[in-house]
Coordinates of C-alpha atoms and ligand atoms in Angstrom, one line a residue:
Chain A
M29 CA 353.8 147.4 195.8
Q30 CA 353.2 144.4 198.0
G31 CA 350.3 144.1 200.4
L32 CA 348.2 146.9 198.9
P33 CA 344.6 146.0 198.1
D34 CA 343.7 145.8 194.4
P35 CA 340.8 148.2 193.9
K36 CA 340.0 146.7 190.5
S37 CA 339.2 143.4 192.2
L38 CA 336.6 145.0 194.4
L39 CA 334.5 146.8 191.8
D40 CA 332.3 145.6 188.9
D41 CA 330.1 147.6 186.6
D42 CA 327.1 146.8 188.7
R43 CA 328.4 145.9 192.2
A44 CA 331.2 146.4 194.7
D45 CA 332.6 144.2 197.4
G46 CA 331.3 145.0 200.9
S47 CA 334.9 145.4 202.2
I48 CA 335.2 148.8 200.5
Y49 CA 333.6 150.2 203.6
S50 CA 335.9 148.7 206.1
N51 CA 339.3 147.8 204.7
P52 CA 341.9 150.1 206.4
D53 CA 344.5 149.7 203.7
L54 CA 342.1 150.7 201.1
Y55 CA 341.2 153.7 203.2
D56 CA 344.9 154.8 203.4
M57 CA 345.1 154.5 199.6
E58 CA 341.9 156.6 199.3
M59 CA 343.3 159.3 201.5
D60 CA 346.4 159.5 199.3
R61 CA 345.1 158.8 195.8
I62 CA 341.7 160.5 196.0
F63 CA 342.1 163.2 198.7
M64 CA 345.6 164.3 197.7
H65 CA 345.2 164.0 193.9
N66 CA 341.8 165.5 193.2
W67 CA 340.2 168.9 193.6
I68 CA 338.8 169.0 197.1
W69 CA 336.2 171.6 198.0
V70 CA 337.4 173.9 200.9
A71 CA 335.2 176.9 201.1
H72 CA 332.5 179.1 199.6
R73 CA 333.5 182.6 198.5
S74 CA 331.3 184.2 201.2
D75 CA 333.2 182.4 203.9
L76 CA 336.0 184.8 203.4
P77 CA 334.6 187.8 201.6
A78 CA 337.2 190.5 202.4
P79 CA 341.1 190.8 202.4
G80 CA 342.4 189.4 205.7
D81 CA 339.5 186.9 206.2
F82 CA 340.4 183.3 206.8
I83 CA 338.9 180.0 207.8
T84 CA 340.5 176.8 208.9
T85 CA 339.4 173.5 207.5
F86 CA 340.7 170.2 206.1
V87 CA 341.8 168.7 202.8
G88 CA 341.4 165.0 203.4
S89 CA 343.1 164.5 206.8
H90 CA 345.3 167.6 206.4
P91 CA 344.5 170.7 208.4
V92 CA 344.6 173.8 206.2
I93 CA 344.1 177.6 206.4
V94 CA 342.1 179.2 203.7
S95 CA 342.9 182.9 203.6
R96 CA 342.3 185.9 201.4
D97 CA 345.3 188.2 201.0
R98 CA 345.5 191.9 200.6
K99 CA 345.0 191.7 196.9
G100 CA 342.0 189.5 197.3
V101 CA 343.8 186.3 196.2
V102 CA 342.7 183.1 198.0
H103 CA 345.4 180.9 199.5
V104 CA 345.1 177.4 200.9
M105 CA 348.1 176.5 203.1
L106 CA 348.9 173.6 205.4
N107 CA 348.3 174.6 209.0
R108 CA 351.8 173.6 210.0
C109 CA 354.6 175.8 211.1
R110 CA 357.8 175.3 209.1
H111 CA 359.8 175.3 212.3
R112 CA 358.7 172.4 214.4
A113 CA 355.2 171.7 212.9
A114 CA 352.9 173.4 215.4
T115 CA 349.5 174.4 213.9
V116 CA 349.8 178.2 213.5
C117 CA 346.0 178.9 213.8
E118 CA 343.3 177.2 215.7
L119 CA 340.5 179.6 215.1
K120 CA 337.6 178.4 212.9
H121 CA 337.4 181.7 211.2
G122 CA 338.5 185.3 211.6
K123 CA 340.3 188.3 210.2
T124 CA 344.1 188.9 210.6
A125 CA 347.1 190.5 209.0
S126 CA 349.4 187.6 209.8
F127 CA 349.5 184.1 211.4
V128 CA 351.9 183.9 214.3
C129 CA 352.9 180.5 215.5
P130 CA 352.3 180.3 219.3
Y131 CA 355.3 178.1 220.0
H132 CA 358.4 180.2 219.0
G133 CA 356.6 183.1 217.3
W134 CA 357.4 182.6 213.6
A135 CA 355.1 184.9 211.7
Y136 CA 353.6 184.2 208.3
G137 CA 351.7 186.5 205.9
L138 CA 348.2 185.9 204.5
D139 CA 349.9 184.4 201.5
G140 CA 352.0 182.1 203.7
A141 CA 355.3 183.9 203.3
L142 CA 357.5 183.6 206.4
R143 CA 358.0 187.2 207.5
G144 CA 359.4 187.2 211.0
V145 CA 361.5 184.9 213.1
P146 CA 362.3 185.9 216.7
H147 CA 366.0 186.1 217.6
Q148 CA 367.0 185.2 214.1
E149 CA 370.7 185.8 214.9
G150 CA 370.7 182.3 216.6
Y151 CA 370.6 180.8 213.1
T152 CA 373.9 182.5 212.2
G153 CA 372.8 182.9 208.5
Q154 CA 371.6 179.4 208.1
L155 CA 367.9 180.2 207.8
D156 CA 366.6 181.4 204.5
K157 CA 363.1 182.7 205.2
S158 CA 362.2 182.8 201.6
K159 CA 362.5 179.0 201.5
L160 CA 360.2 178.4 204.4
P161 CA 356.7 179.6 203.6
L162 CA 353.6 177.7 204.8
I163 CA 353.1 175.0 202.2
S164 CA 350.6 176.0 199.6
L165 CA 348.1 173.9 197.8
K166 CA 346.9 174.7 194.3
V167 CA 343.6 176.8 194.5
E168 CA 341.0 177.5 191.9
E169 CA 337.4 178.8 192.1
Y170 CA 334.3 178.3 190.1
N171 CA 331.1 180.4 190.7
G172 CA 332.0 180.9 194.3
L173 CA 333.1 177.4 195.0
I174 CA 336.7 177.2 196.1
F175 CA 338.7 174.0 195.6
A176 CA 342.2 173.0 196.5
S177 CA 344.6 170.2 195.6
F178 CA 347.9 168.9 196.7
D179 CA 348.6 167.8 193.1
K180 CA 350.3 170.6 191.2
D181 CA 349.9 168.7 188.0
I182 CA 346.2 168.2 188.3
M183 CA 343.9 169.3 185.4
S184 CA 342.3 172.7 185.6
L185 CA 339.2 173.0 187.8
D186 CA 337.3 174.1 184.8
E187 CA 338.1 170.9 183.0
W188 CA 337.6 168.8 186.1
L189 CA 334.1 170.2 186.7
G190 CA 333.3 170.1 183.0
R191 CA 329.7 169.1 182.4
A192 CA 328.8 169.7 186.0
K193 CA 329.4 173.5 185.6
P194 CA 325.9 174.3 184.1
W195 CA 324.4 172.6 187.1
I196 CA 326.4 174.6 189.5
D197 CA 325.2 177.8 187.7
L198 CA 321.6 176.6 188.0
F199 CA 322.1 175.8 191.7
M200 CA 323.4 179.3 192.4
K201 CA 320.1 180.7 191.1
Q202 CA 318.9 180.3 194.7
G203 CA 320.4 183.7 195.3
A204 CA 317.3 185.0 193.4
G205 CA 319.5 187.6 191.8
W206 CA 321.7 188.2 194.9
P207 CA 325.0 186.4 195.4
V208 CA 324.7 183.2 197.4
K209 CA 326.1 183.3 200.9
T210 CA 326.6 180.6 203.5
M211 CA 324.5 181.0 206.7
G212 CA 325.9 178.6 209.2
E213 CA 326.1 174.8 209.3
H214 CA 325.1 171.6 211.0
K215 CA 328.0 169.3 211.6
F216 CA 327.7 165.7 212.7
T217 CA 329.5 162.4 212.4
F218 CA 328.3 158.9 211.7
P219 CA 330.1 155.7 212.5
G220 CA 330.6 154.6 208.9
N221 CA 332.7 154.9 205.7
W222 CA 332.5 158.1 203.7
K223 CA 331.5 156.3 200.5
I224 CA 328.1 155.4 202.1
Q225 CA 327.4 159.1 202.4
L226 CA 328.7 159.8 198.9
E227 CA 326.2 157.2 197.5
N228 CA 323.3 158.6 199.5
T229 CA 323.4 162.0 197.8
T230 CA 322.5 160.3 194.6
D231 CA 320.0 157.9 196.0
A232 CA 316.4 159.0 195.4
Y233 CA 315.2 155.4 196.1
H234 CA 315.5 155.7 199.9
F235 CA 313.5 159.0 200.2
P236 CA 309.9 157.8 200.7
I237 CA 311.1 154.9 202.9
V238 CA 313.7 156.6 205.2
H239 CA 311.9 160.0 205.3
K240 CA 308.4 158.9 206.1
S241 CA 308.4 160.8 209.3
F242 CA 309.6 163.9 207.6
L243 CA 306.9 163.5 204.9
D244 CA 304.3 163.1 207.7
S245 CA 305.4 166.5 209.0
V246 CA 304.7 168.6 205.9
D247 CA 301.4 169.5 204.1
A248 CA 299.9 167.5 201.3
E249 CA 301.1 169.8 198.6
T250 CA 304.7 169.4 199.8
Q251 CA 304.3 165.6 200.1
N252 CA 303.2 165.6 196.5
T253 CA 306.3 167.6 195.4
F254 CA 308.5 165.1 197.2
D255 CA 306.7 162.1 195.6
F256 CA 309.3 161.7 192.9
V257 CA 310.5 158.2 192.8
E258 CA 308.3 157.2 189.9
G259 CA 308.2 160.7 188.5
A260 CA 309.8 162.3 185.4
G261 CA 313.1 163.0 187.1
F262 CA 316.4 161.4 186.1
V263 CA 320.0 160.7 187.2
E264 CA 322.8 161.7 184.8
D265 CA 326.5 160.9 184.8
L266 CA 328.4 164.2 184.3
G267 CA 331.8 162.7 184.0
H268 CA 334.8 162.7 186.5
G269 CA 332.5 161.0 189.1
H270 CA 330.1 163.9 189.2
S271 CA 326.4 163.3 188.7
V272 CA 323.1 165.1 189.0
M273 CA 319.9 163.6 190.3
V274 CA 316.9 165.7 189.3
M275 CA 314.0 164.9 191.7
I276 CA 311.7 167.8 190.9
P277 CA 312.1 168.8 187.2
E278 CA 309.9 171.9 187.6
L279 CA 312.6 173.2 190.1
V280 CA 315.6 172.8 187.9
D281 CA 315.7 176.4 186.6
L282 CA 314.5 178.8 189.3
D283 CA 314.2 181.7 186.8
E284 CA 311.5 179.8 184.9
G285 CA 308.0 178.9 185.9
L286 CA 307.6 182.2 187.7
D287 CA 303.9 182.3 186.9
A288 CA 303.2 178.9 188.6
P289 CA 301.0 179.2 191.7
I290 CA 302.8 180.0 194.9
P291 CA 302.8 176.9 197.2
E292 CA 300.4 177.2 200.2
R293 CA 303.3 176.9 202.7
F294 CA 304.9 180.0 201.2
A295 CA 301.7 182.1 201.0
E296 CA 302.4 184.0 204.2
L297 CA 306.0 184.7 203.2
A298 CA 304.9 185.9 199.7
A299 CA 302.3 188.3 201.3
E300 CA 305.0 189.7 203.6
L301 CA 307.4 190.2 200.7
A302 CA 304.8 191.8 198.5
K303 CA 304.9 194.8 200.8
D304 CA 308.5 195.6 199.6
Y305 CA 308.9 193.9 196.2
P306 CA 307.1 193.8 192.9
D307 CA 305.1 190.6 192.1
E308 CA 307.6 189.1 189.7
Q309 CA 310.5 189.5 192.3
V310 CA 308.3 188.1 195.1
R311 CA 307.8 185.0 193.0
K312 CA 311.5 184.7 192.2
I313 CA 312.4 185.0 195.9
V314 CA 309.8 182.5 197.0
R315 CA 311.0 180.0 194.4
A316 CA 314.5 180.5 195.6
V317 CA 313.5 179.9 199.2
G318 CA 312.1 176.5 198.3
G319 CA 315.4 175.5 196.9
S320 CA 316.5 173.6 193.7
G321 CA 314.9 170.3 192.6
F322 CA 318.2 168.5 192.2
N323 CA 321.2 167.1 194.0
L324 CA 324.5 167.7 192.2
N325 CA 327.1 165.3 193.5
L326 CA 330.7 166.5 193.0
F327 CA 333.3 163.9 193.5
P328 CA 334.6 163.4 196.1
N329 CA 333.5 165.7 198.9
L330 CA 330.9 168.3 197.9
A331 CA 327.3 168.1 196.9
C332 CA 325.1 171.0 195.9
S333 CA 322.1 169.3 197.5
M334 CA 318.7 170.9 196.8
A335 CA 319.0 173.9 199.2
F336 CA 322.4 173.5 200.9
F337 CA 326.0 172.3 200.5
R338 CA 326.8 168.9 201.8
V339 CA 330.5 168.4 202.6
L340 CA 331.9 165.1 203.7
R341 CA 335.2 164.4 205.4
P342 CA 336.5 160.9 206.2
L343 CA 337.8 160.7 209.8
S344 CA 338.8 157.1 209.6
V345 CA 337.8 154.1 207.6
T346 CA 334.7 153.8 209.8
E347 CA 333.9 157.3 210.7
T348 CA 332.8 160.3 208.6
E349 CA 332.0 163.9 209.4
I350 CA 329.2 165.6 207.4
R351 CA 328.5 169.3 207.2
H352 CA 325.2 170.6 206.0
I353 CA 325.9 174.2 205.2
A354 CA 322.9 176.5 204.9
I355 CA 322.9 179.0 202.1
G356 CA 320.9 182.2 201.5
M357 CA 320.7 185.4 199.5
D358 CA 323.5 187.9 200.3
G359 CA 321.6 191.1 200.5
G360 CA 318.2 189.5 200.1
P361 CA 315.2 190.1 202.5
D362 CA 315.8 188.8 206.1
I363 CA 312.4 187.1 206.2
A364 CA 313.3 185.1 203.1
N365 CA 316.6 184.0 204.6
E366 CA 315.0 183.2 207.9
A367 CA 312.5 181.1 206.1
R368 CA 315.4 179.2 204.5
L369 CA 317.0 178.7 207.9
R370 CA 313.8 177.2 209.3
L371 CA 313.5 174.8 206.4
H372 CA 317.1 173.8 206.9
E373 CA 316.5 173.2 210.6
H374 CA 313.3 171.2 209.8
F375 CA 315.1 168.5 207.7
Q376 CA 318.9 168.8 208.2
G377 CA 321.3 168.3 211.0
P378 CA 321.5 166.1 214.0
M379 CA 318.1 167.2 215.3
G380 CA 316.3 167.6 212.0
F381 CA 313.4 165.4 210.9
G382 CA 315.4 163.9 208.0
T383 CA 319.1 163.7 208.7
P384 CA 319.0 161.4 211.8
D385 CA 317.1 158.8 209.8
D386 CA 319.7 159.0 207.0
A387 CA 322.5 158.6 209.5
E388 CA 320.7 155.6 211.0
A389 CA 320.5 154.0 207.6
W390 CA 324.2 154.7 206.8
D391 CA 325.1 153.3 210.3
R392 CA 323.2 150.1 209.4
V393 CA 325.0 149.8 206.1
Q394 CA 328.3 149.9 207.8
R395 CA 327.4 147.3 210.5
G396 CA 325.6 145.1 208.0
S397 CA 328.5 145.1 205.6
L398 CA 330.6 143.4 208.2
A399 CA 328.4 140.3 208.1
G400 CA 330.0 137.6 206.1
K401 CA 332.8 137.8 203.6
D402 CA 333.0 138.3 199.8
I403 CA 329.4 139.6 199.5
S404 CA 328.6 142.3 197.1
I405 CA 326.6 145.5 197.6
L406 CA 324.5 146.1 194.5
L407 CA 324.8 149.1 192.3
N408 CA 322.6 147.9 189.4
R409 CA 319.4 149.8 189.9
G410 CA 318.3 151.4 186.6
L411 CA 321.0 149.8 184.6
G412 CA 318.6 148.0 182.3
H413 CA 317.2 151.2 180.9
E414 CA 320.2 153.4 181.2
A415 CA 320.9 155.3 177.9
R416 CA 323.1 158.0 176.5
R417 CA 322.2 161.5 175.7
E418 CA 323.4 163.2 172.5
D419 CA 326.2 164.8 174.4
G420 CA 327.3 161.4 175.6
N421 CA 326.1 161.6 179.2
L422 CA 324.7 158.3 180.6
F423 CA 321.3 158.7 182.2
S424 CA 318.5 156.7 183.8
D425 CA 315.4 157.2 185.9
V426 CA 315.5 159.3 189.1
S427 CA 315.9 156.3 191.4
A428 CA 318.6 154.6 189.3
E429 CA 322.0 154.1 190.8
T430 CA 323.6 155.8 187.8
G431 CA 325.2 158.5 190.0
M432 CA 326.8 155.8 192.3
R433 CA 328.2 153.9 189.3
A434 CA 329.6 157.2 188.0
A435 CA 331.3 157.9 191.4
Y436 CA 332.7 154.4 191.7
R437 CA 334.1 154.5 188.1
Q438 CA 336.0 157.7 189.1
W439 CA 337.0 156.1 192.4
L440 CA 338.6 153.3 190.4
I441 CA 340.4 155.6 188.0
A442 CA 341.8 157.6 190.9
M443 CA 342.7 154.5 192.9
S444 CA 344.4 152.9 189.9
E445 CA 346.8 155.7 189.3
E446 CA 350.3 155.3 190.8
A447 CA 350.6 157.0 194.1
G448 CA 352.6 160.2 193.9
A449 CA 353.0 159.9 190.2
Chain B
M16 CA 304.8 187.5 245.5
S17 CA 307.7 186.6 243.2
I18 CA 308.0 183.1 241.7
T19 CA 310.2 181.1 244.1
L20 CA 313.2 179.0 243.1
Q21 CA 311.3 176.0 244.5
D22 CA 308.4 176.5 242.2
A23 CA 310.7 176.9 239.2
I24 CA 312.7 173.8 240.0
S25 CA 309.5 171.8 240.4
L26 CA 308.4 172.7 236.9
I27 CA 311.7 172.0 235.1
T28 CA 312.4 168.8 236.9
L29 CA 308.9 167.7 236.0
E30 CA 309.9 168.4 232.4
A31 CA 313.1 166.5 232.7
D32 CA 311.2 163.5 234.1
M33 CA 308.6 163.6 231.4
L34 CA 311.3 163.7 228.7
D35 CA 313.3 160.8 230.1
H36 CA 310.1 158.7 230.4
G37 CA 308.6 159.5 227.0
D38 CA 305.6 161.5 228.3
F39 CA 305.8 163.7 225.3
H40 CA 302.1 164.7 225.0
D41 CA 302.2 165.9 228.6
W42 CA 305.4 167.7 227.9
L43 CA 303.8 169.8 225.2
K44 CA 301.4 171.1 227.9
L45 CA 304.2 172.6 229.9
Y46 CA 304.8 175.3 227.4
T47 CA 302.9 178.6 226.7
P48 CA 301.3 178.7 223.3
E49 CA 304.0 181.2 222.1
G50 CA 306.7 179.2 223.9
R51 CA 310.0 178.2 222.2
Y52 CA 312.3 175.3 222.6
V53 CA 315.7 176.2 221.2
V54 CA 319.0 174.3 220.8
P55 CA 321.4 176.9 219.4
I56 CA 324.7 176.3 217.7
D57 CA 326.5 179.6 218.4
P58 CA 327.1 179.9 222.1
D59 CA 326.9 183.7 222.1
V60 CA 323.7 184.2 220.1
E61 CA 320.5 185.6 221.6
D62 CA 318.5 186.4 218.6
F63 CA 317.8 182.8 217.5
E64 CA 315.4 183.7 214.7
K65 CA 318.2 185.2 212.6
V66 CA 320.6 182.3 212.7
L67 CA 320.8 178.6 212.1
N68 CA 320.1 176.5 215.2
Y69 CA 319.8 172.8 215.8
A70 CA 316.2 173.3 216.8
Y71 CA 314.1 176.4 217.0
D72 CA 310.6 175.1 217.8
D73 CA 307.4 176.9 218.1
A74 CA 304.3 175.1 219.3
E75 CA 303.7 173.6 215.9
M76 CA 307.2 172.2 215.5
R77 CA 307.2 170.9 219.1
E78 CA 304.1 169.0 218.3
K79 CA 305.5 167.6 215.0
R80 CA 308.6 166.6 216.9
V81 CA 306.5 164.6 219.3
V82 CA 304.5 163.0 216.6
R83 CA 307.7 162.0 214.9
L84 CA 309.2 160.5 218.0
L85 CA 306.0 158.4 218.8
S86 CA 305.0 157.5 215.2
G87 CA 307.4 154.5 214.8
R88 CA 307.9 155.8 211.3
S89 CA 311.4 157.3 212.0
I90 CA 314.1 154.6 211.9
S91 CA 316.4 156.7 214.2
A92 CA 313.6 156.9 216.8
A93 CA 312.3 153.3 216.6
P94 CA 313.1 152.4 219.2
P95 CA 313.8 155.8 220.6
A96 CA 317.1 156.5 222.4
R97 CA 316.8 156.0 226.2
T98 CA 318.0 158.9 228.2
V99 CA 318.7 159.8 231.9
R100 CA 319.3 163.4 232.7
L101 CA 320.1 165.3 235.9
L102 CA 319.5 168.9 236.5
S103 CA 321.4 170.8 239.1
R104 CA 323.3 174.1 239.9
Y105 CA 320.1 176.1 239.8
R106 CA 320.3 179.9 239.9
M107 CA 317.4 182.3 239.7
L108 CA 318.5 185.2 237.6
E109 CA 315.4 187.3 237.8
S110 CA 312.0 186.8 239.3
S111 CA 308.7 188.7 239.6
D112 CA 305.1 187.6 240.3
T113 CA 304.5 187.2 236.5
H114 CA 307.7 185.6 235.2
C115 CA 311.2 184.5 236.0
T116 CA 314.4 183.5 234.4
L117 CA 316.7 180.8 235.7
R118 CA 319.8 178.9 234.7
C119 CA 320.9 175.4 235.6
A120 CA 323.2 172.6 234.4
Q121 CA 322.0 169.4 232.7
M122 CA 324.0 166.2 232.4
L123 CA 322.4 163.7 230.0
Q124 CA 323.4 160.2 229.1
E125 CA 321.9 158.6 226.0
L126 CA 321.9 154.9 225.1
R127 CA 321.0 153.9 221.5
Q128 CA 322.2 151.0 219.4
G129 CA 324.5 149.8 222.2
R130 CA 326.4 153.2 222.2
V131 CA 326.4 155.7 225.0
H132 CA 326.7 159.4 224.5
D133 CA 327.1 162.1 227.1
Y134 CA 325.8 165.7 226.6
A135 CA 326.5 168.4 229.1
A136 CA 324.5 171.6 228.7
N137 CA 323.6 174.9 230.3
L138 CA 319.8 175.3 230.3
N139 CA 318.3 178.8 230.3
Y140 CA 314.6 179.1 231.1
R141 CA 312.1 181.8 231.0
L142 CA 309.0 180.8 232.9
E143 CA 305.6 182.6 233.0
M144 CA 302.8 182.6 235.4
T145 CA 299.6 181.9 233.6
E146 CA 295.9 181.1 234.5
D147 CA 296.9 177.5 234.4
G148 CA 300.0 177.9 236.6
L149 CA 303.6 178.3 235.8
K150 CA 304.6 177.5 232.2
I151 CA 307.7 177.5 230.1
A152 CA 307.9 180.4 227.7
L153 CA 311.5 179.7 226.6
K154 CA 313.9 176.9 227.0
V155 CA 317.4 177.3 225.6
V156 CA 319.7 174.3 225.6
R157 CA 323.3 175.4 225.3
L158 CA 325.2 172.2 224.6
L159 CA 328.8 172.3 225.7
I160 CA 329.8 170.8 222.3
S161 CA 327.3 172.8 220.2
T162 CA 330.0 174.0 217.8
E163 CA 331.6 170.5 217.4
A164 CA 330.3 167.6 215.4
L165 CA 327.3 166.0 217.1
T166 CA 325.8 162.6 216.4
A167 CA 322.1 162.2 215.5
V168 CA 319.9 163.3 218.4
S169 CA 316.5 161.7 217.9
Y170 CA 314.9 162.8 221.2
I171 CA 314.3 166.0 223.1
L172 CA 317.2 167.5 225.0
Ligands
FES22 S1 356.9 175.4 216.0 FE1 356.3 177.3 215.1 S2 357.7 178.7 215.8 FE2 358.5 176.9 216.6
FE2_23 FE1 318.0 161.0 202.9

């Protein structure tokens, strides 16, 4: 097709052209080829635990309803009435037996089937309700993570997540034996391209620089835990654009190391928990409260990031919405979940001690990238000592840009496929 | 004698002035030791401890917030955003000689990196009479857009 940018010409093994953050034509291609042809994360199981529960969200730029029908099956449907396109639901979440369009009253079931049309005689037999359900996307779930795709021919979610699956399982150990549940979210936007955020989740290099003021606000023991840039951690390419960045190797498997001393900052919590739980379980809960020691970046829109879900949504080529979803133990002790909420508030969100500084850095990347023309952004950190594990995964040190290179390789694969093929 | 509306207004407009002018150390002294500064997300919630907020600060967190704003070590606060806020529509909801609760409106405009943001909020205060005079025991900032996407707020609302 004429006039479309050529993604191949913008990306090298170790760099990308700065225009990838601001080219509107490239953005339109991304919204089609990436956000309509990959698995996009839409919800966590706990967002709609019971039949009749629903949430509204987006797949790329498309508003959708995620609902659980009477049999417990999850549906992801375009939030668009089949009559004249009004959104049928504007609640962020709720419980219902049906979705009734407010314009002319067409009524849809939890599975999207068109059930009722007021004054149907006016169609004199020319309206076949069975042909006009809400438009469904493909839906699959892995360990509580629910994904959807417009592409009916897409590979299974199982295959897509592939080598990232064991890391998802490790991340979910933050339930400390209980199921993981979401506990609210911080939502904010920044004036920059979504890929700047995608990169950041696999960027350990920035942490001691950008997060100085956060590190100032925690005790010496915690500062030490977060002093990982020259540590034993690593970044590993998990295929399909996914990667894991292990910052704190001791906190990869939360079921292990239970005899390690309890950090000072959790001493009070541990003492309180000891009134109701045996020592071993107290240790397990406290370790879970502290969160995992890694960021799992799942291409393109979800990260299981230390102790929360990070979800990104492109709003335009130069604006991105980020959600930091707090998670906790479903059925676990209130004081432990409250401790997690306080930790989340401390770092995350528009008023946290960490996120605003991240957002400022991303904002600067966007503005700086507009200076000059044909100038690369570098993605070569850690390339010199990148190696392969026995299973084939590329890996390098914790501050390497291996995860970004993995994401951009997948970006190019997705962008090079024929649209709508 | 009950705390008067005039006394209450004096205290909270003093707070507003301090926050707009960066007198953060003096701001800390306006609160009781057990006082809370809260910016909730959910407009209906009262039990802030049990839910996720934007900010749920006890004395220790307030102090850390001030250190962060003044340290020059946070890129989102160096230089800090400049703000101008107006308080109005005061209503005393309850008052005795030991404490009072009042509600008012706050319109705040922020300038940072050449961009202006407006934040409207309902403020709810609980004030307490102490040996050192009237102090803030609870300030709840209910942002009109609390459930929408915000941008980074590296200052005190
Ligand atoms: S647009 Fe929905 S019923 Fe007419
Ligand atoms: Fe960061």
